[in-house]
Structure formats: C-alpha cells, structure tokens
Amino acid sequence: HGGGSSSSKGVASLGPSLGGKVSSGEAAFEVVPLTMSGVHNEELGPRLRGDYFPEADSKRLFGRPTYKKLVGETDDIVYLYYWEDEDDPELSGWWLSPQVAADTGWGFCKSHAKEAPSIGWLVPWNDRKVDESVRMLKAPLLTYPDSSTTKVRPNVNASPPRRAKEAADEKTRHVQEQPQKQQQQQRRSQQQQQQQQQQ
C-alpha cells in the first residue's frame, strides 16, 4: 500500500511525548500500549498477537500514533500505524505491517479513527470478511520492555497441537469406554440377580 509516496509527507510531530495525550481538535486521548488478541488465521496469528507500544512522536503519521510490537509469540517485527493512500482511498486506514508504509501488510482496518480500532480487522489484509475474534485493546499498565527487540512470550491461551490431539483422543476414549462400562454394569447386575435367585 504505501507505494513510492512514503516520503515524510503526512509525518508530523504533534507535541506530546510517549504516553502523553493527543489532541487534534477532537477530544484528547491517552496514548497507551495496546494488546492484540484473537486472530483466526493460523499463520498470521502468532506473528500479530502481542503487546504494541507507542513509538516516539517523530514517527506519528497523519496525526496518529505509530506502534511497534515489542512482546509477542514470535520475534517478528510488526508495526501498527495509520496510512492515507491518495491513489486508492479504499486502502486508507490502520495497518499491521513489517515496516511503516510497507508495500505489503498482514492486517488492515478501514477506519479513520484517531486511535487504533479495537475491532473490525481483516487478517490477512485482503480478506473479504472481518475477523470477529481480533481485539486490539488498551493496556495502560504494560511496562516497556528493556530492549527494542521483540521479546517472545508463549501464548498461554493456545494449546499446542499435541495437547489438543491428546484431549481429543481422551474424549474419544471416554466415549468408547462408556458403552463398555454400561455392559460391565449390566453383566454384574445380571450375575447378582442370578446369585440371588439361586439362594
């Protein structure tokens, strides 16, 4: 999307430093870290889920903050930023890409909001249907990692494929065992009845 027009046009420093308030004629809002969760796409989910921290003011684009993923399931570099595409207004909105103003993107939300939208994301960016599982939520209590490289944090909510398979096997085994147990109980009760009759 960014194309060749990714010059400093539209890049503006609007004053506040990291974690400050942004005001551009509208109601001011706090620029805080964001946490992205959800993402049905199995390839992109691990790459995109994680904690995004605001970049310095000098990296603001079109009056909106730019973020970088600093904690996630992978060490992929991911930027979250707003881009206005003069050539194709349909591509104006919030992007998740390997670099700011990249020609490619992993996620897209057609929103002109001053803050990164919490819902409405397309993953991949050219998908026709919004991924309803995606959430980009404010996380003001997150502290900045001590380095600018992405820290890898396993996704505690995702069960590894092996565990999921074991759970499925366990469920199947349980279902298969049920009739056997019922048959054993029926046999026992029949034996007990026969013994009582013989006595």
PDB file of C-alpha atoms in Angstrom:
ATOM      1  CA  HIS A   1       0.000   0.000   0.000  1.00  0.00           C
ATOM      2  CA  GLY A   2       2.425   2.809   0.959  1.00  0.00           C
ATOM      3  CA  GLY A   3       3.852   2.708  -2.578  1.00  0.00           C
ATOM      4  CA  GLY A   4       6.579   5.097  -3.601  1.00  0.00           C
ATOM      5  CA  SER A   5       4.894   8.014  -1.865  1.00  0.00           C
ATOM      6  CA  SER A   6       6.183   7.037   1.570  1.00  0.00           C
ATOM      7  CA  SER A   7       8.131  10.269   1.976  1.00  0.00           C
ATOM      8  CA  SER A   8       7.835  12.365   5.108  1.00  0.00           C
ATOM      9  CA  LYS A   9       4.556  13.765   3.771  1.00  0.00           C
ATOM     10  CA  GLY A  10       1.954  13.317   6.489  1.00  0.00           C
ATOM     11  CA  VAL A  11       4.551  12.642   9.192  1.00  0.00           C
ATOM     12  CA  ALA A  12       4.035  15.171  11.913  1.00  0.00           C
ATOM     13  CA  SER A  13       5.178  15.611  15.459  1.00  0.00           C
ATOM     14  CA  LEU A  14       2.117  16.723  17.401  1.00  0.00           C
ATOM     15  CA  GLY A  15       3.841  17.574  20.615  1.00  0.00           C
ATOM     16  CA  PRO A  16       3.300  15.040  23.390  1.00  0.00           C
ATOM     17  CA  SER A  17       5.998  12.546  24.192  1.00  0.00           C
ATOM     18  CA  LEU A  18       5.426   8.819  24.713  1.00  0.00           C
ATOM     19  CA  GLY A  19       2.441   8.141  26.887  1.00  0.00           C
ATOM     20  CA  GLY A  20       1.166  11.716  26.582  1.00  0.00           C
ATOM     21  CA  LYS A  21      -2.236  12.931  25.443  1.00  0.00           C
ATOM     22  CA  VAL A  22      -3.014  13.520  21.782  1.00  0.00           C
ATOM     23  CA  SER A  23      -5.311  16.310  20.810  1.00  0.00           C
ATOM     24  CA  SER A  24      -6.083  17.353  17.276  1.00  0.00           C
ATOM     25  CA  GLY A  25      -9.187  19.471  17.577  1.00  0.00           C
ATOM     26  CA  GLU A  26     -11.109  16.437  18.890  1.00  0.00           C
ATOM     27  CA  ALA A  27     -11.288  15.039  22.393  1.00  0.00           C
ATOM     28  CA  ALA A  28      -7.837  14.278  23.751  1.00  0.00           C
ATOM     29  CA  PHE A  29      -6.960  10.643  24.411  1.00  0.00           C
ATOM     30  CA  GLU A  30      -4.158   8.893  26.232  1.00  0.00           C
ATOM     31  CA  VAL A  31      -1.583   7.130  24.044  1.00  0.00           C
ATOM     32  CA  VAL A  32      -1.009   3.841  25.858  1.00  0.00           C
ATOM     33  CA  PRO A  33       0.261   0.384  24.886  1.00  0.00           C
ATOM     34  CA  LEU A  34      -2.164  -1.970  23.145  1.00  0.00           C
ATOM     35  CA  THR A  35      -2.569  -5.738  23.298  1.00  0.00           C
ATOM     36  CA  MET A  36      -3.734  -7.641  20.237  1.00  0.00           C
ATOM     37  CA  SER A  37      -5.510 -10.965  20.785  1.00  0.00           C
ATOM     38  CA  GLY A  38      -7.644 -13.363  18.777  1.00  0.00           C
ATOM     39  CA  VAL A  39      -6.774 -13.861  15.071  1.00  0.00           C
ATOM     40  CA  HIS A  40      -8.200 -17.000  13.451  1.00  0.00           C
ATOM     41  CA  ASN A  41      -5.516 -17.138  10.745  1.00  0.00           C
ATOM     42  CA  GLU A  42      -3.096 -19.833  11.960  1.00  0.00           C
ATOM     43  CA  GLU A  43      -0.103 -18.446  10.075  1.00  0.00           C
ATOM     44  CA  LEU A  44      -0.565 -14.776  10.981  1.00  0.00           C
ATOM     45  CA  GLY A  45      -2.000 -15.165  14.492  1.00  0.00           C
ATOM     46  CA  PRO A  46       1.292 -15.960  16.245  1.00  0.00           C
ATOM     47  CA  ARG A  47       3.017 -13.178  14.293  1.00  0.00           C
ATOM     48  CA  LEU A  48       0.448 -10.494  15.156  1.00  0.00           C
ATOM     49  CA  ARG A  49      -0.729 -11.311  18.691  1.00  0.00           C
ATOM     50  CA  GLY A  50       1.167  -9.438  21.372  1.00  0.00           C
ATOM     51  CA  ASP A  51       1.829  -6.093  23.032  1.00  0.00           C
ATOM     52  CA  TYR A  52       2.261  -2.950  20.937  1.00  0.00           C
ATOM     53  CA  PHE A  53       3.990   0.125  22.330  1.00  0.00           C
ATOM     54  CA  PRO A  54       3.760   3.708  21.015  1.00  0.00           C
ATOM     55  CA  GLU A  55       6.741   4.931  19.046  1.00  0.00           C
ATOM     56  CA  ALA A  56       8.247   8.389  19.522  1.00  0.00           C
ATOM     57  CA  ASP A  57       6.293  11.448  18.408  1.00  0.00           C
ATOM     58  CA  SER A  58       8.532  11.917  15.393  1.00  0.00           C
ATOM     59  CA  LYS A  59       7.083   8.696  13.971  1.00  0.00           C
ATOM     60  CA  ARG A  60       3.478   9.904  14.047  1.00  0.00           C
ATOM     61  CA  LEU A  61       1.658   9.551  10.745  1.00  0.00           C
ATOM     62  CA  PHE A  62      -1.313  11.671   9.696  1.00  0.00           C
ATOM     63  CA  GLY A  63      -1.771  12.903  13.259  1.00  0.00           C
ATOM     64  CA  ARG A  64      -1.993   9.390  14.682  1.00  0.00           C
ATOM     65  CA  PRO A  65       0.401   7.374  16.850  1.00  0.00           C
ATOM     66  CA  THR A  66       2.548   4.592  15.411  1.00  0.00           C
ATOM     67  CA  TYR A  67       3.118   1.428  17.451  1.00  0.00           C
ATOM     68  CA  LYS A  68       5.648  -1.391  17.392  1.00  0.00           C
ATOM     69  CA  LYS A  69       5.087  -4.905  18.728  1.00  0.00           C
ATOM     70  CA  LEU A  70       7.662  -5.433  21.481  1.00  0.00           C
ATOM     71  CA  VAL A  71       6.291  -8.570  23.168  1.00  0.00           C
ATOM     72  CA  GLY A  72       4.681 -11.453  21.286  1.00  0.00           C
ATOM     73  CA  GLU A  73       4.600 -15.146  20.427  1.00  0.00           C
ATOM     74  CA  THR A  74       7.257 -14.655  17.727  1.00  0.00           C
ATOM     75  CA  ASP A  75      10.086 -12.153  17.296  1.00  0.00           C
ATOM     76  CA  ASP A  76       8.612 -10.845  14.016  1.00  0.00           C
ATOM     77  CA  ILE A  77       8.768  -7.073  13.776  1.00  0.00           C
ATOM     78  CA  VAL A  78       5.249  -5.685  13.367  1.00  0.00           C
ATOM     79  CA  TYR A  79       4.198  -2.050  13.159  1.00  0.00           C
ATOM     80  CA  LEU A  80       0.690  -0.731  13.720  1.00  0.00           C
ATOM     81  CA  TYR A  81       0.059   2.602  12.036  1.00  0.00           C
ATOM     82  CA  TYR A  82      -2.447   4.708  10.117  1.00  0.00           C
ATOM     83  CA  TRP A  83      -1.920   5.425   6.420  1.00  0.00           C
ATOM     84  CA  GLU A  84      -3.821   7.638   3.987  1.00  0.00           C
ATOM     85  CA  ASP A  85      -3.496   6.391   0.430  1.00  0.00           C
ATOM     86  CA  GLU A  86      -4.170   9.234  -2.011  1.00  0.00           C
ATOM     87  CA  ASP A  87      -4.132   6.892  -5.017  1.00  0.00           C
ATOM     88  CA  ASP A  88      -6.604   4.408  -3.538  1.00  0.00           C
ATOM     89  CA  PRO A  89      -8.745   5.757  -0.665  1.00  0.00           C
ATOM     90  CA  GLU A  90     -10.058   2.212  -0.072  1.00  0.00           C
ATOM     91  CA  LEU A  91      -6.601   1.415   1.310  1.00  0.00           C
ATOM     92  CA  SER A  92      -6.649   4.296   3.796  1.00  0.00           C
ATOM     93  CA  GLY A  93      -6.878   3.061   7.361  1.00  0.00           C
ATOM     94  CA  TRP A  94      -4.951   1.237  10.071  1.00  0.00           C
ATOM     95  CA  TRP A  95      -2.324  -1.299   9.010  1.00  0.00           C
ATOM     96  CA  LEU A  96      -0.258  -4.101  10.572  1.00  0.00           C
ATOM     97  CA  SER A  97       2.937  -4.453   8.521  1.00  0.00           C
ATOM     98  CA  PRO A  98       6.597  -5.471   8.777  1.00  0.00           C
ATOM     99  CA  GLN A  99       7.557  -1.806   8.380  1.00  0.00           C
ATOM    100  CA  VAL A 100       5.818   1.547   8.293  1.00  0.00           C
ATOM    101  CA  ALA A 101       4.405   2.428   4.863  1.00  0.00           C
ATOM    102  CA  ALA A 102       5.322  -1.014   3.537  1.00  0.00           C
ATOM    103  CA  ASP A 103       4.032  -2.218   0.187  1.00  0.00           C
ATOM    104  CA  THR A 104       2.644  -5.263   1.948  1.00  0.00           C
ATOM    105  CA  GLY A 105       0.610  -5.736   5.072  1.00  0.00           C
ATOM    106  CA  TRP A 106      -0.676  -8.518   7.301  1.00  0.00           C
ATOM    107  CA  GLY A 107      -3.738  -6.842   8.750  1.00  0.00           C
ATOM    108  CA  PHE A 108      -5.951  -3.888   7.838  1.00  0.00           C
ATOM    109  CA  CYS A 109      -8.853  -1.991   9.376  1.00  0.00           C
ATOM    110  CA  LYS A 110     -10.705   0.540   7.248  1.00  0.00           C
ATOM    111  CA  SER A 111     -11.140   3.105   9.980  1.00  0.00           C
ATOM    112  CA  HIS A 112     -10.148   6.756  10.109  1.00  0.00           C
ATOM    113  CA  ALA A 113     -10.290   6.872  13.902  1.00  0.00           C
ATOM    114  CA  LYS A 114      -7.581   8.803  15.749  1.00  0.00           C
ATOM    115  CA  GLU A 115      -6.934   5.701  17.878  1.00  0.00           C
ATOM    116  CA  ALA A 116      -6.193   2.182  16.658  1.00  0.00           C
ATOM    117  CA  PRO A 117      -9.566   0.401  16.333  1.00  0.00           C
ATOM    118  CA  SER A 118     -10.270  -2.409  18.778  1.00  0.00           C
ATOM    119  CA  ILE A 119     -12.402  -4.398  16.282  1.00  0.00           C
ATOM    120  CA  GLY A 120     -13.081  -4.574  12.542  1.00  0.00           C
ATOM    121  CA  TRP A 121      -9.745  -6.076  11.429  1.00  0.00           C
ATOM    122  CA  LEU A 122      -9.129  -8.013   8.218  1.00  0.00           C
ATOM    123  CA  VAL A 123      -6.410 -10.662   8.646  1.00  0.00           C
ATOM    124  CA  PRO A 124      -4.907 -11.090   6.099  1.00  0.00           C
ATOM    125  CA  TRP A 125      -5.419  -7.508   4.965  1.00  0.00           C
ATOM    126  CA  ASN A 126      -7.115  -8.526   1.694  1.00  0.00           C
ATOM    127  CA  ASP A 127      -9.586 -10.925   3.315  1.00  0.00           C
ATOM    128  CA  ARG A 128     -13.213 -10.127   2.457  1.00  0.00           C
ATOM    129  CA  LYS A 129     -14.554 -10.912   5.926  1.00  0.00           C
ATOM    130  CA  VAL A 130     -13.703  -9.183   9.197  1.00  0.00           C
ATOM    131  CA  ASP A 131     -12.079 -11.488  11.758  1.00  0.00           C
ATOM    132  CA  GLU A 132     -14.507 -11.099  14.656  1.00  0.00           C
ATOM    133  CA  SER A 133     -12.018 -12.705  17.076  1.00  0.00           C
ATOM    134  CA  VAL A 134      -9.457  -9.894  16.765  1.00  0.00           C
ATOM    135  CA  ARG A 135      -9.270  -7.429  19.647  1.00  0.00           C
ATOM    136  CA  MET A 136      -6.831  -4.520  19.890  1.00  0.00           C
ATOM    137  CA  LEU A 137      -7.321  -3.340  23.457  1.00  0.00           C
ATOM    138  CA  LYS A 138      -5.695  -0.609  25.523  1.00  0.00           C
ATOM    139  CA  ALA A 139      -3.258  -1.918  28.102  1.00  0.00           C
ATOM    140  CA  PRO A 140      -2.137   1.143  30.100  1.00  0.00           C
ATOM    141  CA  LEU A 141      -0.446  -0.935  32.819  1.00  0.00           C
ATOM    142  CA  LEU A 142       2.031  -2.630  30.481  1.00  0.00           C
ATOM    143  CA  THR A 143       5.625  -1.585  31.097  1.00  0.00           C
ATOM    144  CA  TYR A 144       8.088  -1.075  28.284  1.00  0.00           C
ATOM    145  CA  PRO A 145      10.483  -3.988  27.720  1.00  0.00           C
ATOM    146  CA  ASP A 146      14.125  -3.114  28.409  1.00  0.00           C
ATOM    147  CA  SER A 147      15.122  -3.516  24.752  1.00  0.00           C
ATOM    148  CA  SER A 148      13.684  -2.543  21.400  1.00  0.00           C
ATOM    149  CA  THR A 149      13.869  -6.084  20.027  1.00  0.00           C
ATOM    150  CA  THR A 150      10.689  -8.126  20.222  1.00  0.00           C
ATOM    151  CA  LYS A 151      10.530 -10.395  23.267  1.00  0.00           C
ATOM    152  CA  VAL A 152       8.957 -13.801  22.679  1.00  0.00           C
ATOM    153  CA  ARG A 153       6.218 -14.801  25.086  1.00  0.00           C
ATOM    154  CA  PRO A 154       4.332 -18.058  24.511  1.00  0.00           C
ATOM    155  CA  ASN A 155       0.595 -17.712  24.019  1.00  0.00           C
ATOM    156  CA  VAL A 156      -0.832 -19.107  27.242  1.00  0.00           C
ATOM    157  CA  ASN A 157      -4.279 -19.426  25.698  1.00  0.00           C
ATOM    158  CA  ALA A 158      -3.237 -21.558  22.744  1.00  0.00           C
ATOM    159  CA  SER A 159      -2.873 -25.252  23.407  1.00  0.00           C
ATOM    160  CA  PRO A 160      -0.119 -26.937  21.405  1.00  0.00           C
ATOM    161  CA  PRO A 161      -1.440 -29.232  18.665  1.00  0.00           C
ATOM    162  CA  ARG A 162      -0.189 -32.315  20.540  1.00  0.00           C
ATOM    163  CA  ARG A 163      -2.119 -31.414  23.676  1.00  0.00           C
ATOM    164  CA  ALA A 164      -5.234 -30.690  21.649  1.00  0.00           C
ATOM    165  CA  LYS A 165      -4.869 -34.108  19.973  1.00  0.00           C
ATOM    166  CA  GLU A 166      -4.359 -35.787  23.350  1.00  0.00           C
ATOM    167  CA  ALA A 167      -7.502 -34.096  24.649  1.00  0.00           C
ATOM    168  CA  ALA A 168      -9.447 -35.255  21.575  1.00  0.00           C
ATOM    169  CA  ASP A 169      -8.074 -38.802  22.000  1.00  0.00           C
ATOM    170  CA  GLU A 170      -9.048 -38.731  25.670  1.00  0.00           C
ATOM    171  CA  LYS A 171     -12.572 -37.624  24.753  1.00  0.00           C
ATOM    172  CA  THR A 172     -12.847 -40.387  22.124  1.00  0.00           C
ATOM    173  CA  ARG A 173     -11.519 -42.934  24.604  1.00  0.00           C
ATOM    174  CA  HIS A 174     -14.042 -41.748  27.195  1.00  0.00           C
ATOM    175  CA  VAL A 175     -16.910 -42.043  24.701  1.00  0.00           C
ATOM    176  CA  GLN A 176     -15.743 -45.516  23.666  1.00  0.00           C
ATOM    177  CA  GLU A 177     -15.368 -46.615  27.297  1.00  0.00           C
ATOM    178  CA  GLN A 178     -18.912 -45.590  28.206  1.00  0.00           C
ATOM    179  CA  PRO A 179     -20.701 -48.493  26.422  1.00  0.00           C
ATOM    180  CA  GLN A 180     -18.120 -50.950  27.824  1.00  0.00           C
ATOM    181  CA  LYS A 181     -18.767 -49.726  31.358  1.00  0.00           C
ATOM    182  CA  GLN A 182     -22.506 -49.946  30.846  1.00  0.00           C
ATOM    183  CA  GLN A 183     -22.173 -53.513  29.546  1.00  0.00           C
ATOM    184  CA  GLN A 184     -19.991 -54.462  32.535  1.00  0.00           C
ATOM    185  CA  GLN A 185     -22.537 -52.992  34.951  1.00  0.00           C
ATOM    186  CA  GLN A 186     -25.379 -54.851  33.216  1.00  0.00           C
ATOM    187  CA  ARG A 187     -23.415 -58.122  33.431  1.00  0.00           C
ATOM    188  CA  ARG A 188     -22.711 -57.563  37.134  1.00  0.00           C
ATOM    189  CA  SER A 189     -26.353 -56.820  37.926  1.00  0.00           C
ATOM    190  CA  GLN A 190     -27.423 -59.915  35.935  1.00  0.00           C
ATOM    191  CA  GLN A 191     -24.917 -62.048  37.847  1.00  0.00           C
ATOM    192  CA  GLN A 192     -26.147 -60.623  41.151  1.00  0.00           C
ATOM    193  CA  GLN A 193     -29.736 -61.369  40.207  1.00  0.00           C
ATOM    194  CA  GLN A 194     -28.831 -64.935  39.245  1.00  0.00           C
ATOM    195  CA  GLN A 195     -26.979 -65.434  42.533  1.00  0.00           C
ATOM    196  CA  GLN A 196     -29.946 -64.118  44.498  1.00  0.00           C
ATOM    197  CA  GLN A 197     -32.291 -66.448  42.606  1.00  0.00           C
ATOM    198  CA  GLN A 198     -30.050 -69.431  43.303  1.00  0.00           C
ATOM    199  CA  GLN A 199     -30.018 -68.686  47.019  1.00  0.00           C
TER     200      GLN A 199
END
